[in-house]
Amino acid sequence: EEYIVLFSRSTTRLILNEAELILALAQEFQMRVVTVSLEDQAFPSIVRVISGASMLVSMHGAQLVTALFLPRGAAVVELFPYAVNPEQYTPYRTLASLPGMDLQYVSWRNTMEENTVSHPDRPGDQGGIAHLEKEEQERIFASKDVPRHLCCSNPEWLFRIYQDTLVDIPSFLDVLKEGLKTRPSLKRSRPASTVHPGRVREPQCQTSVQAANEAKLTVSWQIPWNLKYLKVREVKYEVWIP
């Protein structure tokens, strides 16, 4: 059975009409929609669900890195809050276009200010701007597009990215129909070999002198963080000594 995965959030960057969006996706693609949450579910279980999905839908955020577990032919749909330009934030578009991924990528941007809820009184690292000078607050409120900035402490960026969004369903479906080359499909499963172990962690090299003509070299490391999520029978390590 083919299905769509929607990332659900319960504290920030909310999709205010999540139930309506789920219904629209189910009706448009005639697929079941499954919600997952990094706040409530273990990462391995989320990976298992995503690895069988035809489409992944999510607000912009680090959770979209899980798109690397999607099967070939699937779609990644990234939602952007009001005043956040998708052309300036492209890590997940880049991920979808990497060799071997074969994913379709679509971005939708909220262009209706009335469909957004901001939180100026929150702490600054969660989008609050009440600590700023009044003139700066007014400028940020009036801005229609976050200017280019250095990641990731820019107060205007934080203010906008932590907004809650009411997704305009008609424009969202129009963007999907225009952006998807074909209907998302699971006909081509991604070979396990396209996802490789990360680098080893905390490598250490220790030497000791055992006797006048004898020395000992010990090399140790921690395994890559993602190794336990990969279906591999055997992992070999090489140690190069210049």
PDB file of C-alpha atoms in Angstrom:
ATOM      1  CA  GLU A   1       0.000   0.000   0.000  1.00  0.00           C
ATOM      2  CA  GLU A   2       1.319   3.408  -0.972  1.00  0.00           C
ATOM      3  CA  TYR A   3       1.098   6.205   1.581  1.00  0.00           C
ATOM      4  CA  ILE A   4       2.181   9.779   2.334  1.00  0.00           C
ATOM      5  CA  VAL A   5       4.091  10.861   5.452  1.00  0.00           C
ATOM      6  CA  LEU A   6       3.400  14.218   7.075  1.00  0.00           C
ATOM      7  CA  PHE A   7       5.715  15.566   9.791  1.00  0.00           C
ATOM      8  CA  SER A   8       3.576  16.852  12.643  1.00  0.00           C
ATOM      9  CA  ARG A   9       4.849  19.390  15.190  1.00  0.00           C
ATOM     10  CA  SER A  10       3.222  20.198  18.534  1.00  0.00           C
ATOM     11  CA  THR A  11       5.170  23.201  19.857  1.00  0.00           C
ATOM     12  CA  THR A  12       6.510  25.445  17.085  1.00  0.00           C
ATOM     13  CA  ARG A  13       6.133  25.849  13.297  1.00  0.00           C
ATOM     14  CA  LEU A  14       2.657  24.382  13.489  1.00  0.00           C
ATOM     15  CA  ILE A  15       0.447  23.560  10.518  1.00  0.00           C
ATOM     16  CA  LEU A  16      -2.714  25.121  11.908  1.00  0.00           C
ATOM     17  CA  ASN A  17      -5.057  23.205   9.604  1.00  0.00           C
ATOM     18  CA  GLU A  18      -3.187  19.916   9.670  1.00  0.00           C
ATOM     19  CA  ALA A  19      -6.340  17.778   9.533  1.00  0.00           C
ATOM     20  CA  GLU A  20      -7.573  19.672   6.470  1.00  0.00           C
ATOM     21  CA  LEU A  21      -4.194  19.252   4.777  1.00  0.00           C
ATOM     22  CA  ILE A  22      -4.191  15.514   5.495  1.00  0.00           C
ATOM     23  CA  LEU A  23      -7.656  15.148   3.977  1.00  0.00           C
ATOM     24  CA  ALA A  24      -6.668  17.136   0.887  1.00  0.00           C
ATOM     25  CA  LEU A  25      -3.578  14.980   0.315  1.00  0.00           C
ATOM     26  CA  ALA A  26      -5.536  11.764   0.773  1.00  0.00           C
ATOM     27  CA  GLN A  27      -8.230  12.847  -1.685  1.00  0.00           C
ATOM     28  CA  GLU A  28      -5.828  14.238  -4.288  1.00  0.00           C
ATOM     29  CA  PHE A  29      -3.492  11.222  -4.411  1.00  0.00           C
ATOM     30  CA  GLN A  30      -5.879   8.494  -3.196  1.00  0.00           C
ATOM     31  CA  MET A  31      -3.347   7.450  -0.559  1.00  0.00           C
ATOM     32  CA  ARG A  32      -3.351   7.012   3.175  1.00  0.00           C
ATOM     33  CA  VAL A  33      -1.583   9.819   5.084  1.00  0.00           C
ATOM     34  CA  VAL A  34       0.567   8.882   8.083  1.00  0.00           C
ATOM     35  CA  THR A  35       1.776  11.483  10.595  1.00  0.00           C
ATOM     36  CA  VAL A  36       5.127  11.160  12.339  1.00  0.00           C
ATOM     37  CA  SER A  37       6.676  13.289  15.074  1.00  0.00           C
ATOM     38  CA  LEU A  38      10.236  13.639  16.274  1.00  0.00           C
ATOM     39  CA  GLU A  39       8.793  14.761  19.597  1.00  0.00           C
ATOM     40  CA  ASP A  40       6.789  11.582  20.207  1.00  0.00           C
ATOM     41  CA  GLN A  41       8.425   8.772  18.211  1.00  0.00           C
ATOM     42  CA  ALA A  42      11.819   7.109  18.268  1.00  0.00           C
ATOM     43  CA  PHE A  43      14.078   7.882  15.324  1.00  0.00           C
ATOM     44  CA  PRO A  44      14.394   4.229  14.127  1.00  0.00           C
ATOM     45  CA  SER A  45      10.602   3.896  13.896  1.00  0.00           C
ATOM     46  CA  ILE A  46      10.358   7.142  11.914  1.00  0.00           C
ATOM     47  CA  VAL A  47      13.033   5.897   9.509  1.00  0.00           C
ATOM     48  CA  ARG A  48      11.094   2.663   8.955  1.00  0.00           C
ATOM     49  CA  VAL A  49       7.928   4.579   8.096  1.00  0.00           C
ATOM     50  CA  ILE A  50       9.674   7.033   5.773  1.00  0.00           C
ATOM     51  CA  SER A  51      11.565   4.269   3.957  1.00  0.00           C
ATOM     52  CA  GLY A  52       8.259   3.003   2.540  1.00  0.00           C
ATOM     53  CA  ALA A  53       6.548   6.341   1.784  1.00  0.00           C
ATOM     54  CA  SER A  54       5.657   7.779  -1.601  1.00  0.00           C
ATOM     55  CA  MET A  55       5.788  11.380  -0.382  1.00  0.00           C
ATOM     56  CA  LEU A  56       7.198  13.305   2.591  1.00  0.00           C
ATOM     57  CA  VAL A  57       5.528  16.600   3.547  1.00  0.00           C
ATOM     58  CA  SER A  58       6.980  18.892   6.204  1.00  0.00           C
ATOM     59  CA  MET A  59       7.495  22.472   7.289  1.00  0.00           C
ATOM     60  CA  HIS A  60      11.054  23.655   6.704  1.00  0.00           C
ATOM     61  CA  GLY A  61      13.280  22.193   9.415  1.00  0.00           C
ATOM     62  CA  ALA A  62      16.032  19.740  10.227  1.00  0.00           C
ATOM     63  CA  GLN A  63      13.566  16.813  10.269  1.00  0.00           C
ATOM     64  CA  LEU A  64      13.609  16.924   6.459  1.00  0.00           C
ATOM     65  CA  VAL A  65      17.055  15.342   6.444  1.00  0.00           C
ATOM     66  CA  THR A  66      15.151  12.062   6.873  1.00  0.00           C
ATOM     67  CA  ALA A  67      14.261  12.398   3.180  1.00  0.00           C
ATOM     68  CA  LEU A  68      17.485  10.492   2.512  1.00  0.00           C
ATOM     69  CA  PHE A  69      15.613   7.341   3.604  1.00  0.00           C
ATOM     70  CA  LEU A  70      12.840   7.758   1.014  1.00  0.00           C
ATOM     71  CA  PRO A  71      12.674   5.226  -1.831  1.00  0.00           C
ATOM     72  CA  ARG A  72      13.504   6.287  -5.367  1.00  0.00           C
ATOM     73  CA  GLY A  73      10.697   8.050  -7.200  1.00  0.00           C
ATOM     74  CA  ALA A  74       9.218   9.514  -3.996  1.00  0.00           C
ATOM     75  CA  ALA A  75       8.524  13.226  -3.512  1.00  0.00           C
ATOM     76  CA  VAL A  76       9.757  15.722  -0.929  1.00  0.00           C
ATOM     77  CA  VAL A  77       7.346  18.597  -0.266  1.00  0.00           C
ATOM     78  CA  GLU A  78       8.790  21.431   1.838  1.00  0.00           C
ATOM     79  CA  LEU A  79       6.489  24.093   3.310  1.00  0.00           C
ATOM     80  CA  PHE A  80       7.801  27.595   4.026  1.00  0.00           C
ATOM     81  CA  PRO A  81       6.195  30.160   6.355  1.00  0.00           C
ATOM     82  CA  TYR A  82       5.257  33.687   5.333  1.00  0.00           C
ATOM     83  CA  ALA A  83       8.164  35.941   4.240  1.00  0.00           C
ATOM     84  CA  VAL A  84      10.646  33.037   4.023  1.00  0.00           C
ATOM     85  CA  ASN A  85      11.969  32.677   0.480  1.00  0.00           C
ATOM     86  CA  PRO A  86      12.567  29.024  -0.569  1.00  0.00           C
ATOM     87  CA  GLU A  87      15.249  30.165  -3.027  1.00  0.00           C
ATOM     88  CA  GLN A  88      17.472  31.178  -0.108  1.00  0.00           C
ATOM     89  CA  TYR A  89      17.122  27.952   1.899  1.00  0.00           C
ATOM     90  CA  THR A  90      17.898  24.969  -0.305  1.00  0.00           C
ATOM     91  CA  PRO A  91      19.602  22.176   1.707  1.00  0.00           C
ATOM     92  CA  TYR A  92      16.741  19.728   1.199  1.00  0.00           C
ATOM     93  CA  ARG A  93      16.287  20.620  -2.459  1.00  0.00           C
ATOM     94  CA  THR A  94      19.998  19.863  -2.816  1.00  0.00           C
ATOM     95  CA  LEU A  95      19.593  16.594  -0.903  1.00  0.00           C
ATOM     96  CA  ALA A  96      16.795  15.473  -3.224  1.00  0.00           C
ATOM     97  CA  SER A  97      18.942  16.187  -6.290  1.00  0.00           C
ATOM     98  CA  LEU A  98      22.072  14.324  -5.165  1.00  0.00           C
ATOM     99  CA  PRO A  99      23.219  11.478  -7.449  1.00  0.00           C
ATOM    100  CA  GLY A 100      21.394   8.266  -6.623  1.00  0.00           C
ATOM    101  CA  MET A 101      18.556   9.909  -4.680  1.00  0.00           C
ATOM    102  CA  ASP A 102      16.125  10.225  -7.639  1.00  0.00           C
ATOM    103  CA  LEU A 103      13.596  12.210  -5.579  1.00  0.00           C
ATOM    104  CA  GLN A 104      11.097  14.775  -6.771  1.00  0.00           C
ATOM    105  CA  TYR A 105      11.249  18.071  -4.864  1.00  0.00           C
ATOM    106  CA  VAL A 106       8.521  20.687  -4.499  1.00  0.00           C
ATOM    107  CA  SER A 107       8.424  23.768  -2.267  1.00  0.00           C
ATOM    108  CA  TRP A 108       5.314  25.692  -1.231  1.00  0.00           C
ATOM    109  CA  ARG A 109       5.473  29.172   0.290  1.00  0.00           C
ATOM    110  CA  ASN A 110       2.774  30.885   2.324  1.00  0.00           C
ATOM    111  CA  THR A 111       2.201  34.235   0.619  1.00  0.00           C
ATOM    112  CA  MET A 112      -0.815  35.267   2.707  1.00  0.00           C
ATOM    113  CA  GLU A 113       0.087  37.221   5.831  1.00  0.00           C
ATOM    114  CA  GLU A 114      -3.377  36.649   7.268  1.00  0.00           C
ATOM    115  CA  ASN A 115      -2.648  32.906   7.256  1.00  0.00           C
ATOM    116  CA  THR A 116       0.259  33.184   9.674  1.00  0.00           C
ATOM    117  CA  VAL A 117       0.544  33.419  13.459  1.00  0.00           C
ATOM    118  CA  SER A 118       3.761  34.883  14.878  1.00  0.00           C
ATOM    119  CA  HIS A 119       5.027  34.812  18.444  1.00  0.00           C
ATOM    120  CA  PRO A 120       6.899  38.054  19.225  1.00  0.00           C
ATOM    121  CA  ASP A 121       6.803  37.470  22.996  1.00  0.00           C
ATOM    122  CA  ARG A 122       8.666  34.176  22.945  1.00  0.00           C
ATOM    123  CA  PRO A 123      12.384  33.943  23.844  1.00  0.00           C
ATOM    124  CA  GLY A 124      14.657  35.249  21.110  1.00  0.00           C
ATOM    125  CA  ASP A 125      15.927  31.803  20.108  1.00  0.00           C
ATOM    126  CA  GLN A 126      12.308  30.747  19.455  1.00  0.00           C
ATOM    127  CA  GLY A 127      11.360  33.682  17.276  1.00  0.00           C
ATOM    128  CA  GLY A 128      10.604  36.322  19.880  1.00  0.00           C
ATOM    129  CA  ILE A 129      11.502  39.950  19.105  1.00  0.00           C
ATOM    130  CA  ALA A 130      10.108  41.755  22.170  1.00  0.00           C
ATOM    131  CA  HIS A 131      13.672  42.262  23.408  1.00  0.00           C
ATOM    132  CA  LEU A 132      14.566  44.361  20.340  1.00  0.00           C
ATOM    133  CA  GLU A 133      14.225  48.125  19.965  1.00  0.00           C
ATOM    134  CA  LYS A 134      10.721  49.233  18.982  1.00  0.00           C
ATOM    135  CA  GLU A 135      11.892  50.516  15.583  1.00  0.00           C
ATOM    136  CA  GLU A 136      13.511  47.156  14.787  1.00  0.00           C
ATOM    137  CA  GLN A 137      10.365  45.287  15.811  1.00  0.00           C
ATOM    138  CA  GLU A 138       8.274  47.473  13.525  1.00  0.00           C
ATOM    139  CA  ARG A 139      10.681  46.944  10.637  1.00  0.00           C
ATOM    140  CA  ILE A 140      10.530  43.157  11.047  1.00  0.00           C
ATOM    141  CA  PHE A 141       6.725  43.181  11.254  1.00  0.00           C
ATOM    142  CA  ALA A 142       6.540  45.227   8.046  1.00  0.00           C
ATOM    143  CA  SER A 143       9.055  43.114   6.104  1.00  0.00           C
ATOM    144  CA  LYS A 144       7.657  40.897   3.338  1.00  0.00           C
ATOM    145  CA  ASP A 145      10.819  38.893   2.714  1.00  0.00           C
ATOM    146  CA  VAL A 146      13.607  37.865   5.086  1.00  0.00           C
ATOM    147  CA  PRO A 147      16.843  39.337   3.656  1.00  0.00           C
ATOM    148  CA  ARG A 148      19.889  37.178   3.158  1.00  0.00           C
ATOM    149  CA  HIS A 149      21.714  36.625   6.424  1.00  0.00           C
ATOM    150  CA  LEU A 150      24.296  34.516   8.181  1.00  0.00           C
ATOM    151  CA  CYS A 151      22.964  31.383   9.851  1.00  0.00           C
ATOM    152  CA  CYS A 152      21.321  31.121  12.283  1.00  0.00           C
ATOM    153  CA  SER A 153      20.813  33.785  14.951  1.00  0.00           C
ATOM    154  CA  ASN A 154      19.312  36.523  12.787  1.00  0.00           C
ATOM    155  CA  PRO A 155      16.243  37.753  14.746  1.00  0.00           C
ATOM    156  CA  GLU A 156      14.130  38.373  11.629  1.00  0.00           C
ATOM    157  CA  TRP A 157      14.835  34.859  10.346  1.00  0.00           C
ATOM    158  CA  LEU A 158      13.959  33.321  13.720  1.00  0.00           C
ATOM    159  CA  PHE A 159      10.794  35.413  13.983  1.00  0.00           C
ATOM    160  CA  ARG A 160       9.552  34.231  10.600  1.00  0.00           C
ATOM    161  CA  ILE A 161      10.681  30.593  10.662  1.00  0.00           C
ATOM    162  CA  TYR A 162       8.988  29.981  14.030  1.00  0.00           C
ATOM    163  CA  GLN A 163       5.618  31.219  12.775  1.00  0.00           C
ATOM    164  CA  ASP A 164       2.609  28.918  12.666  1.00  0.00           C
ATOM    165  CA  THR A 165       1.005  28.531   9.246  1.00  0.00           C
ATOM    166  CA  LEU A 166      -2.496  27.998   7.915  1.00  0.00           C
ATOM    167  CA  VAL A 167      -1.828  26.216   4.625  1.00  0.00           C
ATOM    168  CA  ASP A 168      -3.915  27.541   1.750  1.00  0.00           C
ATOM    169  CA  ILE A 169      -5.109  24.229   0.317  1.00  0.00           C
ATOM    170  CA  PRO A 170      -5.949  25.362  -3.260  1.00  0.00           C
ATOM    171  CA  SER A 171      -2.560  27.019  -3.820  1.00  0.00           C
ATOM    172  CA  PHE A 172      -0.787  24.090  -2.158  1.00  0.00           C
ATOM    173  CA  LEU A 173      -2.428  21.554  -4.489  1.00  0.00           C
ATOM    174  CA  ASP A 174      -1.721  23.763  -7.503  1.00  0.00           C
ATOM    175  CA  VAL A 175       1.972  23.861  -6.598  1.00  0.00           C
ATOM    176  CA  LEU A 176       2.041  20.071  -6.188  1.00  0.00           C
ATOM    177  CA  LYS A 177       0.369  19.444  -9.544  1.00  0.00           C
ATOM    178  CA  GLU A 178       2.746  21.839 -11.264  1.00  0.00           C
ATOM    179  CA  GLY A 179       5.890  20.686  -9.500  1.00  0.00           C
ATOM    180  CA  LEU A 180       5.552  16.893  -9.618  1.00  0.00           C
ATOM    181  CA  LYS A 181       6.768  15.432 -12.900  1.00  0.00           C
ATOM    182  CA  THR A 182       4.953  12.159 -12.276  1.00  0.00           C
ATOM    183  CA  ARG A 183       2.718  10.722  -9.614  1.00  0.00           C
ATOM    184  CA  PRO A 184       4.920   9.658  -6.664  1.00  0.00           C
ATOM    185  CA  SER A 185       5.604   5.939  -6.963  1.00  0.00           C
ATOM    186  CA  LEU A 186       7.404   3.126  -5.183  1.00  0.00           C
ATOM    187  CA  LYS A 187       8.217   1.178  -8.333  1.00  0.00           C
ATOM    188  CA  ARG A 188      11.950   1.652  -7.840  1.00  0.00           C
ATOM    189  CA  SER A 189      13.227   0.757  -4.410  1.00  0.00           C
ATOM    190  CA  ARG A 190      16.395   2.458  -3.268  1.00  0.00           C
ATOM    191  CA  PRO A 191      19.309   0.008  -2.953  1.00  0.00           C
ATOM    192  CA  ALA A 192      20.735  -0.065   0.545  1.00  0.00           C
ATOM    193  CA  SER A 193      24.178   0.710  -0.897  1.00  0.00           C
ATOM    194  CA  THR A 194      23.171   4.310  -1.706  1.00  0.00           C
ATOM    195  CA  VAL A 195      23.237   5.176   2.008  1.00  0.00           C
ATOM    196  CA  HIS A 196      26.707   4.810   3.441  1.00  0.00           C
ATOM    197  CA  PRO A 197      28.034   4.856   7.004  1.00  0.00           C
ATOM    198  CA  GLY A 198      29.208   8.225   8.259  1.00  0.00           C
ATOM    199  CA  ARG A 199      32.707   8.920   9.465  1.00  0.00           C
ATOM    200  CA  VAL A 200      34.039   7.173  12.513  1.00  0.00           C
ATOM    201  CA  ARG A 201      33.937   9.253  15.691  1.00  0.00           C
ATOM    202  CA  GLU A 202      36.621  10.170  18.184  1.00  0.00           C
ATOM    203  CA  PRO A 203      39.562   8.368  16.566  1.00  0.00           C
ATOM    204  CA  GLN A 204      42.498   7.932  18.918  1.00  0.00           C
ATOM    205  CA  CYS A 205      46.037   6.754  18.420  1.00  0.00           C
ATOM    206  CA  GLN A 206      48.220   5.821  21.370  1.00  0.00           C
ATOM    207  CA  THR A 207      51.807   4.628  21.469  1.00  0.00           C
ATOM    208  CA  SER A 208      53.763   3.062  24.270  1.00  0.00           C
ATOM    209  CA  VAL A 209      57.271   1.671  24.672  1.00  0.00           C
ATOM    210  CA  GLN A 210      57.267  -1.879  25.960  1.00  0.00           C
ATOM    211  CA  ALA A 211      61.041  -2.439  26.035  1.00  0.00           C
ATOM    212  CA  ALA A 212      64.227  -1.068  24.542  1.00  0.00           C
ATOM    213  CA  ASN A 213      63.475  -2.703  21.202  1.00  0.00           C
ATOM    214  CA  GLU A 214      59.679  -3.018  21.374  1.00  0.00           C
ATOM    215  CA  ALA A 215      56.865  -0.473  20.974  1.00  0.00           C
ATOM    216  CA  LYS A 216      53.091  -0.717  20.802  1.00  0.00           C
ATOM    217  CA  LEU A 217      50.588   1.229  18.722  1.00  0.00           C
ATOM    218  CA  THR A 218      46.880   1.208  19.606  1.00  0.00           C
ATOM    219  CA  VAL A 219      44.199   2.675  17.331  1.00  0.00           C
ATOM    220  CA  SER A 220      40.583   3.017  18.481  1.00  0.00           C
ATOM    221  CA  TRP A 221      37.373   4.754  17.377  1.00  0.00           C
ATOM    222  CA  GLN A 222      33.629   4.858  17.854  1.00  0.00           C
ATOM    223  CA  ILE A 223      31.455   3.503  15.058  1.00  0.00           C
ATOM    224  CA  PRO A 224      29.563   5.912  12.740  1.00  0.00           C
ATOM    225  CA  TRP A 225      26.341   7.257  14.281  1.00  0.00           C
ATOM    226  CA  ASN A 226      24.099   5.901  11.500  1.00  0.00           C
ATOM    227  CA  LEU A 227      25.556   2.393  11.274  1.00  0.00           C
ATOM    228  CA  LYS A 228      22.837   0.846  13.453  1.00  0.00           C
ATOM    229  CA  TYR A 229      20.172   2.096  11.022  1.00  0.00           C
ATOM    230  CA  LEU A 230      21.748   0.473   7.945  1.00  0.00           C
ATOM    231  CA  LYS A 231      21.088  -3.045   6.762  1.00  0.00           C
ATOM    232  CA  VAL A 232      24.661  -4.290   6.343  1.00  0.00           C
ATOM    233  CA  ARG A 233      26.172  -7.693   6.990  1.00  0.00           C
ATOM    234  CA  GLU A 234      29.751  -6.619   7.459  1.00  0.00           C
ATOM    235  CA  VAL A 235      31.698  -3.387   7.934  1.00  0.00           C
ATOM    236  CA  LYS A 236      35.432  -3.185   7.313  1.00  0.00           C
ATOM    237  CA  TYR A 237      37.682  -0.394   8.546  1.00  0.00           C
ATOM    238  CA  GLU A 238      41.022   0.695   7.097  1.00  0.00           C
ATOM    239  CA  VAL A 239      43.756   2.295   9.183  1.00  0.00           C
ATOM    240  CA  TRP A 240      46.265   4.363   7.225  1.00  0.00           C
ATOM    241  CA  ILE A 241      49.551   5.252   8.901  1.00  0.00           C
ATOM    242  CA  PRO A 242      51.621   7.849   6.994  1.00  0.00           C
TER     243      PRO A 242
END
